[in-house]
Coordinates of C-alpha atoms in Angstrom, one line a residue:
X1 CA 4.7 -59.5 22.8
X2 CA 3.6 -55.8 21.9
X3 CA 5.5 -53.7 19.6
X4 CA 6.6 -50.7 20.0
X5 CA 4.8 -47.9 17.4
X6 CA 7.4 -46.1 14.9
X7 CA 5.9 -43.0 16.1
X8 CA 5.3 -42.8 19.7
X9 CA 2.6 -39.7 20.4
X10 CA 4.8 -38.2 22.3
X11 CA 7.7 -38.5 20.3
X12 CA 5.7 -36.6 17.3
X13 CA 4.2 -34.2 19.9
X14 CA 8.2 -33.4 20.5
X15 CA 8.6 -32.9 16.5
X16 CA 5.1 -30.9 16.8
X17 CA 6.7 -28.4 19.3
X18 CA 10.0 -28.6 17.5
X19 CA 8.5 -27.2 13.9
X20 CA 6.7 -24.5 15.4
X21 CA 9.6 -23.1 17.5
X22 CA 11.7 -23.4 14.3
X23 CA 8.6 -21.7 12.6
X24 CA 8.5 -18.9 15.1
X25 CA 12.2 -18.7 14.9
X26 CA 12.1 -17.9 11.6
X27 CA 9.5 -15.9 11.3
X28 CA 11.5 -13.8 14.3
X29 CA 14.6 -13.5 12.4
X30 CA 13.3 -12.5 9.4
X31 CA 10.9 -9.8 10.5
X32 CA 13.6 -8.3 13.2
X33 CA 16.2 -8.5 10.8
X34 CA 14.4 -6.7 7.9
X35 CA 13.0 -4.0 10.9
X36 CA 16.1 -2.6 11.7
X37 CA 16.9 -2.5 7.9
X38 CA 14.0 -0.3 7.5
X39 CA 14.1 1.2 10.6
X40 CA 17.6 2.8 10.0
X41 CA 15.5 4.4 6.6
X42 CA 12.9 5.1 8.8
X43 CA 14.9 7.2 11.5
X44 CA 16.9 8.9 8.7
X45 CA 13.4 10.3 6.8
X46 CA 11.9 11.3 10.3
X47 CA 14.9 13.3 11.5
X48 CA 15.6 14.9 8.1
X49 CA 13.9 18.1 9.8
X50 CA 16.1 18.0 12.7
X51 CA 19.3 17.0 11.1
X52 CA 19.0 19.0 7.7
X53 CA 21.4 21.9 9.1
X54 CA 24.2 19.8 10.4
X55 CA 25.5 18.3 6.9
X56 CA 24.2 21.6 4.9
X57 CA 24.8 24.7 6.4
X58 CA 21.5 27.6 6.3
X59 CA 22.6 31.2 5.8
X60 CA 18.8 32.7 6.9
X61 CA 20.4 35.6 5.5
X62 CA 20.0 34.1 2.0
X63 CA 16.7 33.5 0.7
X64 CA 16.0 30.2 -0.2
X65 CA 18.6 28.2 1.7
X66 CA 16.6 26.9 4.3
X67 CA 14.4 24.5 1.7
X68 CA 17.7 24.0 -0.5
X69 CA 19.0 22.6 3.4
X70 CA 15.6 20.4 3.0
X71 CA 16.3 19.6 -0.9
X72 CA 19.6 18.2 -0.2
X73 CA 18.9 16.0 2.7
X74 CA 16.1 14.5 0.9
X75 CA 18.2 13.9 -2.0
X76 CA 20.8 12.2 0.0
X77 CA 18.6 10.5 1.4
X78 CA 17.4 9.4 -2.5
X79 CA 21.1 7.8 -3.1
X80 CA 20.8 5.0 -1.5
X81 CA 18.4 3.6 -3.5
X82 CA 21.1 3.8 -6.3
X83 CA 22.7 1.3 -4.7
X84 CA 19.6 -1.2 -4.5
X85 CA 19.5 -2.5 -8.1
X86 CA 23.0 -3.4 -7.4
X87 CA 22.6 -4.7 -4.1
X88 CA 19.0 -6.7 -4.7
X89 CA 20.7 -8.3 -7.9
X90 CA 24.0 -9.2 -6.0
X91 CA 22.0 -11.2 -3.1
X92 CA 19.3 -11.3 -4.8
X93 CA 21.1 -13.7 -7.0
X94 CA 23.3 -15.2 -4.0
X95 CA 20.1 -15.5 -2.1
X96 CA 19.2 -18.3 -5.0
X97 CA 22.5 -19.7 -5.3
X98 CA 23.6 -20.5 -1.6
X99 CA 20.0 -20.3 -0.2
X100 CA 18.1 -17.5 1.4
X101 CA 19.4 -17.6 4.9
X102 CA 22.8 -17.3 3.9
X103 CA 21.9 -13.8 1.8
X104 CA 20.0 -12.8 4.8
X105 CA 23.0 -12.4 7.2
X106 CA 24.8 -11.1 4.7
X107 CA 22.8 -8.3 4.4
X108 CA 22.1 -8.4 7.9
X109 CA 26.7 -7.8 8.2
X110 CA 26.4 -4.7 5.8
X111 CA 23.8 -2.9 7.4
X112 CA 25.9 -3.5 10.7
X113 CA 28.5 -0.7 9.1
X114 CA 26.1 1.0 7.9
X115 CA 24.3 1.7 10.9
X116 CA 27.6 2.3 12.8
X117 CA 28.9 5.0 10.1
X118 CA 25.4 7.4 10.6
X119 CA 25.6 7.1 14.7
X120 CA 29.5 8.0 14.4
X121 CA 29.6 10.5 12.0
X122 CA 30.6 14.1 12.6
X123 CA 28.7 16.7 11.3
X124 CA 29.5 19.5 8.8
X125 CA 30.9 22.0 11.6
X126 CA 33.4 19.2 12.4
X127 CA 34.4 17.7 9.3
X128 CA 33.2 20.4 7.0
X129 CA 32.6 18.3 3.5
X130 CA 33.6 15.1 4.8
X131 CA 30.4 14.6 7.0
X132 CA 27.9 14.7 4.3
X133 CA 30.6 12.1 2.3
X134 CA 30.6 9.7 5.4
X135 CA 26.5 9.7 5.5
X136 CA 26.5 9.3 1.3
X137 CA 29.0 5.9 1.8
X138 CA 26.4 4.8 5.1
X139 CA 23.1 5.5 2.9
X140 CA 24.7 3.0 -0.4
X141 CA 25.4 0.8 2.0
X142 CA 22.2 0.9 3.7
X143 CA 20.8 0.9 0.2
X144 CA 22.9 -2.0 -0.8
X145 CA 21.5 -4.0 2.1
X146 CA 17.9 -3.1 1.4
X147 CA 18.0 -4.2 -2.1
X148 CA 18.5 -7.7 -1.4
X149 CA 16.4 -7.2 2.0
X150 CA 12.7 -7.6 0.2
X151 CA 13.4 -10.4 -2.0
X152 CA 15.7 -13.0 0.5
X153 CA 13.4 -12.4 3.5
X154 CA 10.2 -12.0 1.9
X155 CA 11.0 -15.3 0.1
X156 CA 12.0 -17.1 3.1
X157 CA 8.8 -16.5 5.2
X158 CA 6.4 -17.5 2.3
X159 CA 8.6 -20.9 1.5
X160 CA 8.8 -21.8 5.9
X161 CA 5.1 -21.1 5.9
X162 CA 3.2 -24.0 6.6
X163 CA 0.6 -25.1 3.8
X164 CA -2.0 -22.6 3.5
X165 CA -0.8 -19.7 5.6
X166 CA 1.5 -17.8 2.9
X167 CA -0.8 -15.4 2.9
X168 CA -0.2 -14.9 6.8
X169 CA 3.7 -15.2 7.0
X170 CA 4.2 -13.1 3.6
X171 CA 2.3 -10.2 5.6
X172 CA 4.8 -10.4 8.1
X173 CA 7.4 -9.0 5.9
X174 CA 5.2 -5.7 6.0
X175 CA 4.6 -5.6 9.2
X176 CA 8.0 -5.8 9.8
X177 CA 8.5 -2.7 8.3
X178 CA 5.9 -1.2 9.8
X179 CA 6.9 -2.1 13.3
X180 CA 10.0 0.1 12.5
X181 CA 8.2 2.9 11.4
X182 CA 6.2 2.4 14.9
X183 CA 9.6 2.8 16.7
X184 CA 10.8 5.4 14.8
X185 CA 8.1 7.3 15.5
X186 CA 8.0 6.3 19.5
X187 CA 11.5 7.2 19.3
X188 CA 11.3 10.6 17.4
X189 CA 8.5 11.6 19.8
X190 CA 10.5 10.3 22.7
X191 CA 13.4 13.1 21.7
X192 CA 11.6 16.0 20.9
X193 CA 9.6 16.1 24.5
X194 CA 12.9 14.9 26.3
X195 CA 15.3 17.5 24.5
X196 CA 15.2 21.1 23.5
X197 CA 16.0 21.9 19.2
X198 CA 19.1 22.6 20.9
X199 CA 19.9 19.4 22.1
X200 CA 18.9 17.8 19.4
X201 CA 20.8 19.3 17.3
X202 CA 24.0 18.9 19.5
X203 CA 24.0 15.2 19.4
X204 CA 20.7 13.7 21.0
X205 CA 19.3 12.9 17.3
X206 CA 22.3 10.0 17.2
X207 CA 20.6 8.1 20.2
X208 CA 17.8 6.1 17.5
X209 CA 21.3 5.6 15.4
X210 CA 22.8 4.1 18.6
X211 CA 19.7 1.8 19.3
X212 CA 20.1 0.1 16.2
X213 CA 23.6 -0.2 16.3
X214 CA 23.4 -2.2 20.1
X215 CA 20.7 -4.7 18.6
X216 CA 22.4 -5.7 15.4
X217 CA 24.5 -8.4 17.1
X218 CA 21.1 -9.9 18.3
X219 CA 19.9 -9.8 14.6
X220 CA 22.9 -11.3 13.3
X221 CA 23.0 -14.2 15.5
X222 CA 19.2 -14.9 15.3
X223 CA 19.7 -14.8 11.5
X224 CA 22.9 -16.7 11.3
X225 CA 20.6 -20.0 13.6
X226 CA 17.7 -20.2 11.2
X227 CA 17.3 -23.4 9.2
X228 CA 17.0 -23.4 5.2
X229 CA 13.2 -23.7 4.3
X230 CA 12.6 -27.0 2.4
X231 CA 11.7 -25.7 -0.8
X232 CA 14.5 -23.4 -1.3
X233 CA 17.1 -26.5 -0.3
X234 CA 15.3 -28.2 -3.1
X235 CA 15.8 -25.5 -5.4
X236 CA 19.4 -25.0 -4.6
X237 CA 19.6 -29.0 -5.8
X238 CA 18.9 -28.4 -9.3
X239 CA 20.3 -24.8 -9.8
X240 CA 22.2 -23.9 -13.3
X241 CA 24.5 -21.3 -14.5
X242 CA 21.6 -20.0 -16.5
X243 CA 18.9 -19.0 -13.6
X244 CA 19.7 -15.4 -13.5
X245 CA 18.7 -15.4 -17.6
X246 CA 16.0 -18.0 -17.1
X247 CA 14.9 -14.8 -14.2
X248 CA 15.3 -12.2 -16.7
X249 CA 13.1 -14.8 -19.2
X250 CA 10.4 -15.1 -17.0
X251 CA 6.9 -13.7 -18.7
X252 CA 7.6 -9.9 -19.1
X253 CA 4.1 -9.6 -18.4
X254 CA 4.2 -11.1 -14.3
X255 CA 7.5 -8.2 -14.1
X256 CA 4.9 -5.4 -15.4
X257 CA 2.2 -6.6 -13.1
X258 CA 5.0 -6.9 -10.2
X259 CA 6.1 -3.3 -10.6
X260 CA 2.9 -1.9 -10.7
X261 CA 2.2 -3.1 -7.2
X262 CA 5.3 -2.4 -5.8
X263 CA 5.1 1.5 -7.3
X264 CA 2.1 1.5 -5.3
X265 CA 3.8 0.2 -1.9
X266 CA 6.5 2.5 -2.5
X267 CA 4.5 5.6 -2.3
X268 CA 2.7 4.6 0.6
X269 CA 6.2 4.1 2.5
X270 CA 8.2 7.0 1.1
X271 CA 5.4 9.5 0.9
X272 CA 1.9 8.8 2.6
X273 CA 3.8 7.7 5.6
X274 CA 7.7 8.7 5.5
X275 CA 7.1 12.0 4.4
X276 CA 4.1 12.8 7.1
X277 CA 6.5 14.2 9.6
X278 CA 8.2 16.4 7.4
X279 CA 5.1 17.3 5.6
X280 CA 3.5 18.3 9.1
X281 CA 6.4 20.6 10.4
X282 CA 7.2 22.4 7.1
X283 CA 4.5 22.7 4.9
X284 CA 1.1 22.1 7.6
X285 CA 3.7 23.9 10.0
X286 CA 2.0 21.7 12.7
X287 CA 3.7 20.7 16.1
X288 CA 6.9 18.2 15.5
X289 CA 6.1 15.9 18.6
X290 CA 2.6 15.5 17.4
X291 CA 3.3 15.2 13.9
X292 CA 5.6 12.0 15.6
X293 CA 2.9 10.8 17.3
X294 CA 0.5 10.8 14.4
X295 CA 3.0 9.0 12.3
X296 CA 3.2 6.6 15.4
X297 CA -0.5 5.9 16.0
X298 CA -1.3 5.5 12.0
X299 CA 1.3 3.0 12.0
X300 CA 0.0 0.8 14.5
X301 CA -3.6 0.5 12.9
X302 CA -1.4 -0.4 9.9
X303 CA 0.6 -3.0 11.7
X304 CA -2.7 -4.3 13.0
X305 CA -4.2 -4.6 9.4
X306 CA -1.6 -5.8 7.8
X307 CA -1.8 -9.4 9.4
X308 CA -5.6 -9.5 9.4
X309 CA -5.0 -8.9 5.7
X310 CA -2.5 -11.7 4.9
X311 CA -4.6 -14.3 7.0
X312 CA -8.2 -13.0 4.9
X313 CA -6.2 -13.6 2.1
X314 CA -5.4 -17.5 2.8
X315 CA -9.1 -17.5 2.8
X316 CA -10.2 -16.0 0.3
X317 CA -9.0 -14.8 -3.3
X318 CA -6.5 -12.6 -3.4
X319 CA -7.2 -10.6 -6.7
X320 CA -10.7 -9.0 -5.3
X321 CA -9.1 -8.0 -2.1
X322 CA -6.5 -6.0 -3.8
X323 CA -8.7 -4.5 -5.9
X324 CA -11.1 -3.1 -2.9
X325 CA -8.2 -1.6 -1.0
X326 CA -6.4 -0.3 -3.6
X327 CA -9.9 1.2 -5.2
X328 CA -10.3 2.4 -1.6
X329 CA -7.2 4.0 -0.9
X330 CA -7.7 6.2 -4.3
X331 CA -10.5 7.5 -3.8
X332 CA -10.2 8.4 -0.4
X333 CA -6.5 10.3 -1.4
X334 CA -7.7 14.0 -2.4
X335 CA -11.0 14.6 -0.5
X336 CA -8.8 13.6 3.0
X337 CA -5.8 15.9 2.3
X338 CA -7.5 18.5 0.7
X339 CA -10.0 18.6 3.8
X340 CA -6.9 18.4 6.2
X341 CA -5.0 21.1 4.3
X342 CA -8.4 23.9 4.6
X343 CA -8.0 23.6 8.0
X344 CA -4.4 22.0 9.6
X345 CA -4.6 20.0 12.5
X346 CA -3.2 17.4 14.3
X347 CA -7.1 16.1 14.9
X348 CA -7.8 16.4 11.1
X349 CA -4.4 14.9 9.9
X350 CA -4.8 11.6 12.7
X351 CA -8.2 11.3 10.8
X352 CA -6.8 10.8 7.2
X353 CA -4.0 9.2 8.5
X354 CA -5.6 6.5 10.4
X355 CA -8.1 6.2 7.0
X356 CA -6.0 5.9 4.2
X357 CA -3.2 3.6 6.9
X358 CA -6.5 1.3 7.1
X359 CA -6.6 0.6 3.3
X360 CA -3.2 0.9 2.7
X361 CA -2.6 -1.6 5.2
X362 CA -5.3 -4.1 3.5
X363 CA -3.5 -3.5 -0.1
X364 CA 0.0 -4.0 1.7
X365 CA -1.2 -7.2 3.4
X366 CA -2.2 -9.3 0.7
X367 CA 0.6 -7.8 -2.0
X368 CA 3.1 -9.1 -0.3
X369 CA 2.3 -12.9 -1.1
X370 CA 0.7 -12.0 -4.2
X371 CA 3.6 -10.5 -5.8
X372 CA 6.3 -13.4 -4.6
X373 CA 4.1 -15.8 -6.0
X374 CA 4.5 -14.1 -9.3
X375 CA 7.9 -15.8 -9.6
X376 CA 9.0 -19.6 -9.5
X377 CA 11.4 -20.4 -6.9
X378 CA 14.2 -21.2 -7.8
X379 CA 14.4 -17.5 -9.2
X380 CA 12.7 -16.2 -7.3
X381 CA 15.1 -13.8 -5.1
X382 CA 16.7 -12.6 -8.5
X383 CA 13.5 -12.3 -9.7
X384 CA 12.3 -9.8 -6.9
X385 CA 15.2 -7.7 -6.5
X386 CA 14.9 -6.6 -10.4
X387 CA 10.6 -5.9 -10.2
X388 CA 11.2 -4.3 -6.7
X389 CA 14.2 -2.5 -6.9
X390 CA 13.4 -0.7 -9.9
X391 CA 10.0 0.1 -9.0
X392 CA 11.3 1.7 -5.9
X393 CA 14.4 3.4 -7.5
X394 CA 11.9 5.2 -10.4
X395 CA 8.9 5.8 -7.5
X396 CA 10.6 5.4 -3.3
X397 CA 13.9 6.7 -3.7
X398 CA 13.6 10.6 -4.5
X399 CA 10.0 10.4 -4.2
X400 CA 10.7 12.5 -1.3
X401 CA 12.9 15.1 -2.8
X402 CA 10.6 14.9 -5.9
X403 CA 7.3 16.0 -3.8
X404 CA 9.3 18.9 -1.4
X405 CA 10.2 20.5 -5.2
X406 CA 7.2 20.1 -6.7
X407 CA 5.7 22.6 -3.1
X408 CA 8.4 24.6 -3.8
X409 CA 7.7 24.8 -7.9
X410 CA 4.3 25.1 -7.7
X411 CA 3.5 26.1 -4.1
X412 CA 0.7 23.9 -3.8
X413 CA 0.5 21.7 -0.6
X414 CA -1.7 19.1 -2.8
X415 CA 1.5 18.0 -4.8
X416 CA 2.4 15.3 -2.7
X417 CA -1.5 13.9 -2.7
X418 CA -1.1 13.9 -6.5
X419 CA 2.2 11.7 -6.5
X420 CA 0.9 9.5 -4.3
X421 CA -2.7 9.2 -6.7
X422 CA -0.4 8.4 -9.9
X423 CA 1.9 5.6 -7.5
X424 CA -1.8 4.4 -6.6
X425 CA -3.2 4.6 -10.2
X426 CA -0.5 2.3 -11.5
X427 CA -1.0 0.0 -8.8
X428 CA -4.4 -0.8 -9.3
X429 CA -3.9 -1.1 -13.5
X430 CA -1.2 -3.7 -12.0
X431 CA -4.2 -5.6 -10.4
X432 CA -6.5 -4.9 -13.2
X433 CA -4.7 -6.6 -15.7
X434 CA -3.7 -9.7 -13.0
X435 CA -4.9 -13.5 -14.1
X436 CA -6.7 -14.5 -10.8
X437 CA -4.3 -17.6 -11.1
X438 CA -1.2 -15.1 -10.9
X439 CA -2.0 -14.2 -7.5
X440 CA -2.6 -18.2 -6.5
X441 CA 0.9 -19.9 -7.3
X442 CA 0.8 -23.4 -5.7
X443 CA 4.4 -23.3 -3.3
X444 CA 6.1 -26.1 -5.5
X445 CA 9.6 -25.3 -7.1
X446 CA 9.4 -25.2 -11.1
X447 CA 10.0 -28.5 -11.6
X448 CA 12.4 -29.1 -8.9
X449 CA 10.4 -31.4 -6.9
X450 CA 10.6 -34.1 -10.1
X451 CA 14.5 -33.3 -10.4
X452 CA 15.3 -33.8 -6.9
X453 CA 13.2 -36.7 -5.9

């Protein structure tokens, strides 16, 4: 009499189906969830033109008071990164402790208020001093929420990807962000030819605000369904009292080389990309819809490259293809924006957009996974929120207020481009001084897999 197999090929083609679903699902939840964290950041930096005169009122009689306006939105918009030591260290730390998804809808609850405080609140006119008070307690919070963002969802992807494709699924975390900076942009351009300055002013700059607020019940759930990758269940197994010094104890050299790359990340979100509109319509004093739509179009190249990047680097080693793109992006810096600023155009600014988005992108693509696989895993969210979150704080969070008073001190429109070379600079000495090993960690838990077997 025949037997029946233990695994029918049906029964594993059902399992088959079952682990990519899961794997899509996760990969869904993790890259809408950490959109909408940086897409709230996003939609804030892109209307700080629009919005700069609600919470700070412009006398045009007085001189000056119009980039102090400027000054003091981008400076608000700098506090929030206060908060993301705190916040990246705090589920950071829960993220190893009860397991990544857990720390994800955390965040993913936080951000919810967040988001909900900056489409509700009133603006100076209304509330006089209060207003610029309610968007200070949204942007901690949002800052809060991002600081553990990176580290849990980053994390996650790599330790769901299947054998072989970290490279791909880390890239995802970028893209991620990108896509929101795609939407933003859609968005901003999307107001300014639908309403008047007027109308914008009046209340229309809310509706991006109001879009993330609908989806973050969607998020929530999506985030709240995923199931604990393998590795981090493992980890959870054998976790001691002691992880977040054994994270603090891991080789100060790997945190260096981590920051490094991360400064240079930073300065192509908060300045090569989240300062373009701004950049445009004050200091190029170009068109604001097109400055939206070159935003919008250099972002999707990115978003593009970024995935191509993270798949090349499963093939290949990731070290060299850092090195090219971030060698790349340097050089290409100065000649680009000095070329755009001799003549300002939309035309000439697309151009260096789209260029210095394509290496960029390539640099952003393979970091990702390069820099999580820094870290063991069991750490490895604690880990990520101190190298990131510092990094950012010192280079992303007033980097924007930074390079608007640096044109005002010096009146050159080049300050910026020289910011961004030094963020740049660093990152490639990161790379430099990289072990080719660093930046090809195996996915096995630091001795967890013995412990727990």
């Amino acid at each position: 009499m025949p037997t029946s197999p233990i695994n029918p090929p049906n029964r594993r083609n059902r399992t088959g189906k079952r682990e990519m679903q899961t794997n899509r699902k996760a990969i869904a939840a993790a890259i809408a969830g950490n959109a909408l964290e940086w897409y709230d950041f996003t939609v804030f930096a892109l209307m700080t033109p629009v919005i700069k005169n609600l919470f700070f009122p412009v006398d045009p009689k007085i001189s000056g008071s119009e980039i102090n306006a400027l000054l003091l939105t981008t400076a608000l918009f700098g506090t929030g990164f206060f908060m993301r030591p705190i916040g990246g260290l705090v589920l950071g730390y829960f993220g190893d402790r009860k397991g990544r998804k857990a720390a994800m809808t955390l965040g993913m609850g936080i951000m919810a208020v967040s988001v909900a405080l900056l489409a509700l609140t009133p603006t100076y006119a209304t509330a006089g001093i209060a207003a610029p008070l309610i968007v200070l307690l949204a942007r901690l919070l949002q800052g809060f929420s991002v600081g553990g963002e990176f580290g849990t969802s980053t994390a996650y992807l790599i330790e769901a990807a299947p054998p072989g494709r970290t490279g791909f699924y880390g890239s995802w975390q970028i893209a991620g962000q990108l896509m929101a900076n795609v939407l933003g942009a859609v968005l901003g351009a999307a107001l300014t030819l639908a309403f008047t300055p007027e109308q914008l002013a009046a209340g229309a700059w809310r509706i991006p605000f109001f879009v993330g607020l609908v989806i973050v019940p969607i998020l929530l759930y999506m985030r709240a369904s995923v199931i604990e990758p393998e590795a981090s269940r493992r980890s959870m197994a054998t976790l001691h009292k002691d992880n977040f010094i054994a994270a603090l104890k891991n080789p100060g050299r790997n945190f260096l080389i981590g920051m490094g790359m991360v400064v240079a990340s930073a300065v192509s979100f908060y300045v090569t990309f989240g300062y373009t509109v701004t950049y445009a319509k004050e200091v190029l004093k170009l068109p604001l819809m097109q400055s939206f739509l070159v935003q919008m179009i250099a972002a999707i190249v990115m978003v593009i490259v970024v995935p191509i990047a993270g798949a090349v680097s499963d093939r290949y080693p990731r070290r060299p293809l850092l090195l090219v793109s971030l060698i790349g992006y340097f050089v290409s810096l100065y000649p680009l924006y000095a070329w755009v600023i001799s003549e300002p155009s939309i035309a000439r600014l697309l151009v260096a957009q789209i260029v210095i988005g394509f290496f960029s992108a390539f640099f952003l693509g393979v970091y990702c996974t390069t820099l999580v696989e820094l870290f063991p895993i069991r750490v490895r969210s604690t880990a990520l929120a101190i190298v990131n979150n510092v990094a950012v704080l010192v280079f992303g969070g007033f980097a924007q207020f930074f390079v608007t008073w640096l044109i005002a001190l010096t009146g050159s429109p080049l300050a910026p481009i020289f910011y961004v070379m030094i963020g740049v600079g660093l990152g490639l000495i990161a790379v430099i001084a990289m072990r080719p090993e660093d930046a090809e960690r195996e996915q096995v838990p630091d001795g967890v897999v013995e412990q727990a077997s």
